[in-house]
Short mmCIF file of C-alpha atoms in Angstrom, two decimals:
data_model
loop_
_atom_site.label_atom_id
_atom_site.label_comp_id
_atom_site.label_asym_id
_atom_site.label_seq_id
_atom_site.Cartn_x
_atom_site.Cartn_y
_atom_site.Cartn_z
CA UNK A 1 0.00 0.00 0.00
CA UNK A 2 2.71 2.22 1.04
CA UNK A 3 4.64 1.58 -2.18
CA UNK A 4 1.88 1.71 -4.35
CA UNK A 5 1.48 5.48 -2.36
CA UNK A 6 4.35 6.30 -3.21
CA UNK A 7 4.73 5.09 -7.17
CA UNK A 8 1.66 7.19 -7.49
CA UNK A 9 2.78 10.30 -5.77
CA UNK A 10 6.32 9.81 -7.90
CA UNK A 11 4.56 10.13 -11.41
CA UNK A 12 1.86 12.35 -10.65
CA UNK A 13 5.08 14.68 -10.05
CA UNK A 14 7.05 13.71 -12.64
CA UNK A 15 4.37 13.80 -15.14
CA UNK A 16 3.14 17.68 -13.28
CA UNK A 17 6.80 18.67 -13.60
CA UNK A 18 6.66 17.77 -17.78
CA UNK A 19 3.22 18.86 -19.17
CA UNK A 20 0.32 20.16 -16.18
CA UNK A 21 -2.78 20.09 -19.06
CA UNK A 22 -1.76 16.37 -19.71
CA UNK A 23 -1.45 15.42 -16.01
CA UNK A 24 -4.76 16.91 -14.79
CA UNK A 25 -6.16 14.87 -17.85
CA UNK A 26 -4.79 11.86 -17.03
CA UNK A 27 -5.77 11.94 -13.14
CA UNK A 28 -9.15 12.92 -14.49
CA UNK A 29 -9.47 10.17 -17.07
CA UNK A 30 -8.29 7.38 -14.17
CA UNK A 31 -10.57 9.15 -11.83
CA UNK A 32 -13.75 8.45 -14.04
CA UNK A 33 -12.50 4.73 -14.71
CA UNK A 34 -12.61 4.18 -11.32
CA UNK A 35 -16.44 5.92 -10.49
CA UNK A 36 -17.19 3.66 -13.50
CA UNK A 37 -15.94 0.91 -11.77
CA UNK A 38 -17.29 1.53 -8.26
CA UNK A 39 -20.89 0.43 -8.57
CA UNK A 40 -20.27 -2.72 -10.10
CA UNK A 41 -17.67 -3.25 -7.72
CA UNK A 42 -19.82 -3.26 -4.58
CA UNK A 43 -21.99 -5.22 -6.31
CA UNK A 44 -20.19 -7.95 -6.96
CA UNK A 45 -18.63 -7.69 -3.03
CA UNK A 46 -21.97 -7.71 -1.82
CA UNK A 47 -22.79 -11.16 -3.99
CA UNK A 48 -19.58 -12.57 -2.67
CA UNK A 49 -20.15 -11.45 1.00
CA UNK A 50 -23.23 -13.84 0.88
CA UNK A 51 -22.00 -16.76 -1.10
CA UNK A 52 -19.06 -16.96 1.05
CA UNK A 53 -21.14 -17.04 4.19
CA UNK A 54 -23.51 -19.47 2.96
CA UNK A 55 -21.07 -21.80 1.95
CA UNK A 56 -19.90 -23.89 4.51
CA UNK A 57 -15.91 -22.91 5.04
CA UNK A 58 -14.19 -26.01 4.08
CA UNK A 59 -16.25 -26.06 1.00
CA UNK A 60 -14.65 -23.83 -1.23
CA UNK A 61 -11.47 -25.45 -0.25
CA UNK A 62 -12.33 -28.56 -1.28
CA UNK A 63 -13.69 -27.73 -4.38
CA UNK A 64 -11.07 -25.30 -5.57
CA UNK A 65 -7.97 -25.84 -2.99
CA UNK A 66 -4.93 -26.69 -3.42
CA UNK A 67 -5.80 -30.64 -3.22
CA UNK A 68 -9.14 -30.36 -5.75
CA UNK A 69 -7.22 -31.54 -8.65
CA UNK A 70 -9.07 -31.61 -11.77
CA UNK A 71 -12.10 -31.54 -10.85
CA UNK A 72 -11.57 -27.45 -9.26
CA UNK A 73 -9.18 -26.60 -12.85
CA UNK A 74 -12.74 -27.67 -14.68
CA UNK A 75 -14.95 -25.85 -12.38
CA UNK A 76 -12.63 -22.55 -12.18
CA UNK A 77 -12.42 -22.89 -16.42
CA UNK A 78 -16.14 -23.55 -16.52
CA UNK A 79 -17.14 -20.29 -14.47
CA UNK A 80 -13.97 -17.95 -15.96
CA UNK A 81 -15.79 -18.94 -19.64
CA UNK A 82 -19.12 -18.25 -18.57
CA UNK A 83 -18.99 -14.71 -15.85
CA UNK A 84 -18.84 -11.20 -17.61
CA UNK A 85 -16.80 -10.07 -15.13
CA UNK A 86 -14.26 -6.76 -15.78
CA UNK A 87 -10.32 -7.57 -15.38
CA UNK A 88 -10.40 -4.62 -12.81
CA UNK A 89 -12.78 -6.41 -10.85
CA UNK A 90 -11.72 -10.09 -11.46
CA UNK A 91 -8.60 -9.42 -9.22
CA UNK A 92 -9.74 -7.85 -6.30
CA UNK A 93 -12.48 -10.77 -6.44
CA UNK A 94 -9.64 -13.22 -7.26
CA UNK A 95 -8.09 -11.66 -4.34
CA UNK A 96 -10.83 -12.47 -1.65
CA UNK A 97 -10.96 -15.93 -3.07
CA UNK A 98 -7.23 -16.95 -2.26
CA UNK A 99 -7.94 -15.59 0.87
CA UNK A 100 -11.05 -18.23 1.33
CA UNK A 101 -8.72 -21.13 0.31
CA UNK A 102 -8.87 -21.08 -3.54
CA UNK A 103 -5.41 -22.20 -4.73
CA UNK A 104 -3.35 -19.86 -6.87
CA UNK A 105 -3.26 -22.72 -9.67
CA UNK A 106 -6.69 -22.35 -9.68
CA UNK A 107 -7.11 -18.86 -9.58
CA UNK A 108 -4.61 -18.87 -12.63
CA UNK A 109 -6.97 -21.21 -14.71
CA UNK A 110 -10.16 -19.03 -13.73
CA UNK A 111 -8.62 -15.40 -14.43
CA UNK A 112 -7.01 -16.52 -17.78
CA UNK A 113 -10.78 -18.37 -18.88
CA UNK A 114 -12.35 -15.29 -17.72
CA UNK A 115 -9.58 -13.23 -19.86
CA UNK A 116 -9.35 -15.58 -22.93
CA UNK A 117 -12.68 -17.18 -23.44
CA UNK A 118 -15.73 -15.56 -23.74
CA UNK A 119 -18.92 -17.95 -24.27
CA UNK A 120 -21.65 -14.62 -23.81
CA UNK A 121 -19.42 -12.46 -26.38
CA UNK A 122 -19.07 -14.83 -28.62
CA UNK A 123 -21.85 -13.63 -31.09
CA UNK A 124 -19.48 -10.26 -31.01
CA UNK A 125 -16.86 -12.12 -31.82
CA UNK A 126 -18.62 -14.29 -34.77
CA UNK A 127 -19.46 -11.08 -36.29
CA UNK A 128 -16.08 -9.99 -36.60
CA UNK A 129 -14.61 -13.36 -37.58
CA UNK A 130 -17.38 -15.78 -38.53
CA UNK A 131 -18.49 -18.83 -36.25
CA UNK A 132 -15.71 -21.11 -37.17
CA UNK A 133 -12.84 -19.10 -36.26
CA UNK A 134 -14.63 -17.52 -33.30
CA UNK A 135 -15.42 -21.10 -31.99
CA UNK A 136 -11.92 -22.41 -32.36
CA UNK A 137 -9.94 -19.11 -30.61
CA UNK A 138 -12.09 -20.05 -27.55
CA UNK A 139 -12.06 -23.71 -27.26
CA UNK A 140 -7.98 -22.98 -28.08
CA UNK A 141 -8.04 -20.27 -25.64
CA UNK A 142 -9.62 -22.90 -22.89
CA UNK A 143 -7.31 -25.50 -23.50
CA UNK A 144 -4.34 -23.34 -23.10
CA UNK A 145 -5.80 -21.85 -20.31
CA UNK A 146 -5.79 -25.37 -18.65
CA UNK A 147 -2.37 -26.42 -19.81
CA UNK A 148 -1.28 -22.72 -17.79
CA UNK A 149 -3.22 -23.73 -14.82
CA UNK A 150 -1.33 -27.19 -14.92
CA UNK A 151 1.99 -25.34 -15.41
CA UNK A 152 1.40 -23.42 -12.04
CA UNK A 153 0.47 -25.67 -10.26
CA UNK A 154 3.51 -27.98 -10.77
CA UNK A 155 5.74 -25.03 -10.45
CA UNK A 156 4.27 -23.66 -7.74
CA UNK A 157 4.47 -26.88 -6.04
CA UNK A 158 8.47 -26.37 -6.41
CA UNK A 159 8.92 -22.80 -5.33
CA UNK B 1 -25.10 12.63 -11.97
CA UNK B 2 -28.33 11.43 -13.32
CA UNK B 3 -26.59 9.66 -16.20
CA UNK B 4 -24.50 8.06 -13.62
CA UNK B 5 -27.02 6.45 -11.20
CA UNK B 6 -29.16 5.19 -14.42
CA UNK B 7 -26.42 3.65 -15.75
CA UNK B 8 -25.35 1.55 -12.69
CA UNK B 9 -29.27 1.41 -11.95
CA UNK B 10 -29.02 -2.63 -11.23
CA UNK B 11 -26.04 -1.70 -9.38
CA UNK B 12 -27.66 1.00 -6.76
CA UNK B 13 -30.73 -1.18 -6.51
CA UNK B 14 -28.73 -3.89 -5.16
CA UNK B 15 -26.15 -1.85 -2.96
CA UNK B 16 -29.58 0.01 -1.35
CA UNK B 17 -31.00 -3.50 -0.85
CA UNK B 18 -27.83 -4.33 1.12
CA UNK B 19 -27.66 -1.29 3.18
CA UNK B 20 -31.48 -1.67 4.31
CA UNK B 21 -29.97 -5.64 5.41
CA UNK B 22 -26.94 -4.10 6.98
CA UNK B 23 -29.14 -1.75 9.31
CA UNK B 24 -32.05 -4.45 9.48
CA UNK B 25 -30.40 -7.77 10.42
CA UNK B 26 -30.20 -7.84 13.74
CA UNK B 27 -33.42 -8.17 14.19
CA UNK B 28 -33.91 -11.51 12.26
CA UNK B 29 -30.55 -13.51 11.38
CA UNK B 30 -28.23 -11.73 13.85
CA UNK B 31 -25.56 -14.62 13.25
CA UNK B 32 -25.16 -14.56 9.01
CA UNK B 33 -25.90 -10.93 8.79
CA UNK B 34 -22.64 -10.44 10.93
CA UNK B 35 -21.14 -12.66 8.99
CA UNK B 36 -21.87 -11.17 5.14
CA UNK B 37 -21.13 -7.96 6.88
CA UNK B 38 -17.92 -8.70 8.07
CA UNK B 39 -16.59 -10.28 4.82
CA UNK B 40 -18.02 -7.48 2.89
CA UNK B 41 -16.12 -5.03 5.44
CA UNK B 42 -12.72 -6.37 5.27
CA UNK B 43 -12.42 -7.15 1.36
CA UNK B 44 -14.35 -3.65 1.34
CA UNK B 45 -11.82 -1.20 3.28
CA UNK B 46 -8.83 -2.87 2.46
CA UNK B 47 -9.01 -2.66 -1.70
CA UNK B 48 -11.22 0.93 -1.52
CA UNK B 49 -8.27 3.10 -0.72
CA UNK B 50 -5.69 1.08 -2.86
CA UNK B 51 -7.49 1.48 -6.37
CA UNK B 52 -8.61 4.88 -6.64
CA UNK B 53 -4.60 5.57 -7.15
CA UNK B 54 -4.02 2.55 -9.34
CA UNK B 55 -6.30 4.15 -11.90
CA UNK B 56 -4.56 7.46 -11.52
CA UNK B 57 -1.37 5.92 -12.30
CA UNK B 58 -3.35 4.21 -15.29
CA UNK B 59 -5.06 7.65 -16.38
CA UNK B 60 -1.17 8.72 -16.44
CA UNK B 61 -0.41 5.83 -18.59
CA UNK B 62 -3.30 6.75 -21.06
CA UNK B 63 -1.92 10.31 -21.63
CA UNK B 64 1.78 9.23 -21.89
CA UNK B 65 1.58 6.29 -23.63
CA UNK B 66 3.15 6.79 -27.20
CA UNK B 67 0.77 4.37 -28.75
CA UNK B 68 0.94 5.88 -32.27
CA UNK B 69 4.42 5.33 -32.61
CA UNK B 70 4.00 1.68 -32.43
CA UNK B 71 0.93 1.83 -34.78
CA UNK B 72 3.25 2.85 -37.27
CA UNK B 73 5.31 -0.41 -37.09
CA UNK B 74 2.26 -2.68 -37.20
CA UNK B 75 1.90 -4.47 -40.97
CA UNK B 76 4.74 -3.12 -41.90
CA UNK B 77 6.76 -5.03 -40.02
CA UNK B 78 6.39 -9.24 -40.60
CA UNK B 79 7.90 -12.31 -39.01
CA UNK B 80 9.03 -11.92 -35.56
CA UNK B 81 9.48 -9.12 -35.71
CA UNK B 82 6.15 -7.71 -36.30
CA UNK B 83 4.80 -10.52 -33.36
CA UNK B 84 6.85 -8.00 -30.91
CA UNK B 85 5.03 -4.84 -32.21
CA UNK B 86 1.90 -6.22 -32.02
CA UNK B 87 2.28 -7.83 -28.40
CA UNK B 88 3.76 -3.94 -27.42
CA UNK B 89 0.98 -2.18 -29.07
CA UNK B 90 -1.90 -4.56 -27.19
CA UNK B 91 0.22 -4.43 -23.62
CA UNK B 92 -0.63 -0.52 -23.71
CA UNK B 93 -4.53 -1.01 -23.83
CA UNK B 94 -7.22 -0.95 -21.73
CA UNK B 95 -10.33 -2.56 -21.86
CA UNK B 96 -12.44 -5.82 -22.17
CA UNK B 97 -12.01 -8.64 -24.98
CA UNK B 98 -14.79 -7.70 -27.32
CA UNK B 99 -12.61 -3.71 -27.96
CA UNK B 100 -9.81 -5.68 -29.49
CA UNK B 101 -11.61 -7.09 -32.11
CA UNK B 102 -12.44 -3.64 -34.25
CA UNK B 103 -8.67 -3.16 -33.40
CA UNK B 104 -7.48 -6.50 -35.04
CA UNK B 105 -9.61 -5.41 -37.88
CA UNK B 106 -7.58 -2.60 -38.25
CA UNK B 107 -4.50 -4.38 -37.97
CA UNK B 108 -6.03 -6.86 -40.55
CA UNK B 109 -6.65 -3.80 -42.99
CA UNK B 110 -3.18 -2.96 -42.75
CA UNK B 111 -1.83 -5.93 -43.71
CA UNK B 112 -0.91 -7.71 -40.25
CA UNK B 113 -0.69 -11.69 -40.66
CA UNK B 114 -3.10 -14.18 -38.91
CA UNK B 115 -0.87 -14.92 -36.51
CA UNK B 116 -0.03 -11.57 -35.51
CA UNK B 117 -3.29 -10.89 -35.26
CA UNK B 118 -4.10 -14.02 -33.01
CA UNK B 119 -1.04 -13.31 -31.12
CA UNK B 120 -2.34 -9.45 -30.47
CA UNK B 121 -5.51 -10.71 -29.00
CA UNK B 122 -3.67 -13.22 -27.01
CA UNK B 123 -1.35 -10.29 -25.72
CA UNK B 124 -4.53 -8.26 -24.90
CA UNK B 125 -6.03 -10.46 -22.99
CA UNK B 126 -3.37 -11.70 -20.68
CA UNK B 127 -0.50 -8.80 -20.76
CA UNK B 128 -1.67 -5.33 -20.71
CA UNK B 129 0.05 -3.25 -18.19
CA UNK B 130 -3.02 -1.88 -16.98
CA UNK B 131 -4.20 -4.74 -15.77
CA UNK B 132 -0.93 -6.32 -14.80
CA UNK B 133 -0.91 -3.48 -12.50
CA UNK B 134 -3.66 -4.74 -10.99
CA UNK B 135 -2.61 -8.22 -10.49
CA UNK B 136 0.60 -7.82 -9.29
CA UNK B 137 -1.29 -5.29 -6.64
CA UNK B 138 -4.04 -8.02 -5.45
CA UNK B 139 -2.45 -11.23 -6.02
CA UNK B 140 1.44 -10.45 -6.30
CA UNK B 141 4.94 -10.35 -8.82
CA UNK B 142 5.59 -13.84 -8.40
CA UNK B 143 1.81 -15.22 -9.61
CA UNK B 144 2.05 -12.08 -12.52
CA UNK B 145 5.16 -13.06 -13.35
CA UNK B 146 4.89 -16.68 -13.72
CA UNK B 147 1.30 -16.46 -15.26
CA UNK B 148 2.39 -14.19 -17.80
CA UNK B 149 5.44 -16.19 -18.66
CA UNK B 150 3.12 -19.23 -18.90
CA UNK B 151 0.56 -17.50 -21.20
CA UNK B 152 2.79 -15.80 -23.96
CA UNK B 153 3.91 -19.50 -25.47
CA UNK B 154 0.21 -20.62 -25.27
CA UNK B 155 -1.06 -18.03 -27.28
CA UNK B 156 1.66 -17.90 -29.37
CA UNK B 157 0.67 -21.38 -30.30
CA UNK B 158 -2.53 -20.48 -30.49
CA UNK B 159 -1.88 -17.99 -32.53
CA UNK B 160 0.47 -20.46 -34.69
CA UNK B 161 -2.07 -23.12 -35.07
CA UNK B 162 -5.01 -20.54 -36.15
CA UNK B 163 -2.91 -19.56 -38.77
CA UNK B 164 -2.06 -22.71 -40.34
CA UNK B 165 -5.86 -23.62 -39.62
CA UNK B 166 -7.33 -20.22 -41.51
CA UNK B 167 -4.66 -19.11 -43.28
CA UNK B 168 -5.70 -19.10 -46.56
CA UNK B 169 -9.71 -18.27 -46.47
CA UNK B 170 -9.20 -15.86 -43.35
CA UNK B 171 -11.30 -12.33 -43.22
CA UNK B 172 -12.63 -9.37 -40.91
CA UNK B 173 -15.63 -8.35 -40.94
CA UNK B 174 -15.90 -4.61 -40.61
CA UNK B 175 -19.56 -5.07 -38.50
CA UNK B 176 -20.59 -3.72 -35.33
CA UNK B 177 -17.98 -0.71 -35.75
CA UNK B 178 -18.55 2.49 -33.71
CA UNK B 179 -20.39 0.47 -31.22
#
């Protein structure tokens, strides 16, 4: 937090120092990305504040822990595919989940799905490239996204 | 204002719906509502004060980012070469999935190859800085890092194996622009 403090404070400066116009623009611009952001932020806390106390604690663990094995890579593809969920949002959401017990293999296969594959967009994407190539990128995109999940986890096994 | 709370209308209804719980529930599940409130509390306060400033640093980005100058390399460019300017050009954006696909049209137009153009979608979704800010900020350098590292050969492939797949019959369709 501190760091991140002080990163900002460095190139707000910096960038002041070399153009002002272009500065107050820029803090303006990332100032009305992030009131875009904010509602749909809370909402999507406020969802996860309930599943997570509805679901029983171990749960969650079991399902997409570090010992879930396939069966939580599927799941965490499955759902990354499927949600319509913002990048900006997916890892302060991907944050919480780690925190619940979701593995970071896991969270690695659900954040690149979520990224890479996108079952709901997929008519915007068929317009642009036609069903066949559309279908292919994704099912590609899945597989890969998989195959990174599987990388991490036997890495992060090592580390 | 009024543009803004119409916009986010589902949004509001829902966060009002949670505020009347938050004051209400201790009158009828004392236990759980202590418990969604505490969860939403903690992931709440500690991300609220650390993002406002990671999208001023990325509203800094946006102005300073020489994005043109790489536009100029794209199509121009081929092999391996050209794979580097695209990846560059599609680390600098912001922005969902569905905005890089009037953008690989353009590249398209100007003469980038299939697999530069699969390998610029690839690079949007998993490496803009933007974003990577982000990740290294909730989930840390070493995941970024490593997931990053792991994703640029996949879609490379990906990339590799769309082209031999569509090479010869493969076209943009100019719909949906201006959206």
């Amino acid at each position: 937090m501190e760091e991140l403090l002080f990163l900002t404070l460095i190139f707000l400066l910096l960038s002041f120092v070399f153009n002002k116009r272009k500065t107050l623009l820029g803090v303006k611009m990332g100032l009305k990305m992030f009131m875009n952001l904010l509602p749909p932020f809370v909402t999507v806390l406020i969802i996860l504040s309930f599943v997570l106390a509805l679901l029983p604690g171990e749960l969650l663990e079991k399902l997409l822990g570090a010992d879930s094995g396939i069966t939580g890579f599927f799941i965490a593809a499955g759902l990354g595919s499927v949600a319509l969920i913002p990048g900006f949002i997916s890892y302060p959401l991907a944050a919480v989940l780690l925190k619940n017990g979701v593995s970071y293999p896991v969270i690695s296969v659900f954040i690149t799905t979520l990224m890479m594959v996108g079952i709901v967009t997929l008519p915007i994407e068929k317009n642009f490239f036609g069903w066949r190539v559309a279908i292919i990128r994704n099912v590609l995109s899945f597989i890969g996204a998989l195959i990174i999940g599987a990388c991490m986890a036997l890495i992060w096994g090592l580390l | 204002m009024k543009n803004y709370l119409m916009t986010y209308k589902k949004d509001f209804i829902i966060i009002a719906a949670f505020a009347i719980f938050a004051a209400t529930y201790n009158f009828y599940t004392p236990a759980f509502g202590s418990t969604v409130l505490s969860n939403f509390e903690s992931a709440f306060f500690e991300m609220i004060a650390f993002i406002p400033l990671m999208f001023i640093l990325i509203g800094l980005f946006e102005v300073w980012v020489p994005r043109e100058l790489i536009e100029r390399h794209i199509g121009t460019e081929s092999g391996a070469r050209g794979s580097v300017w695209v990846i560059l050009l599609a680390m600098l954006q912001v922005g969902p999935l569905y905005g890089a696909f009037p953008v690989a049209f353009l590249l398209w137009r100007k003469g980038a190859s299939t697999r530069n153009i699969f390998i610029y979608l690839g690079a949007f979704t998993t490496m803009k800085i933007p974003m990577l800010s982000f990740e290294i900020g909730f989930l840390g350098w070493r995941f970024s890092l490593m997931r990053t590292l792991l994703s640029l050969p996949v879609f490379i492939i990906i990339a590799v194996i769309m082209e031999k797949l569509f090479e010869r019959d493969f076209e943009i369709y100019e719909i949906n622009k201006g959206k």
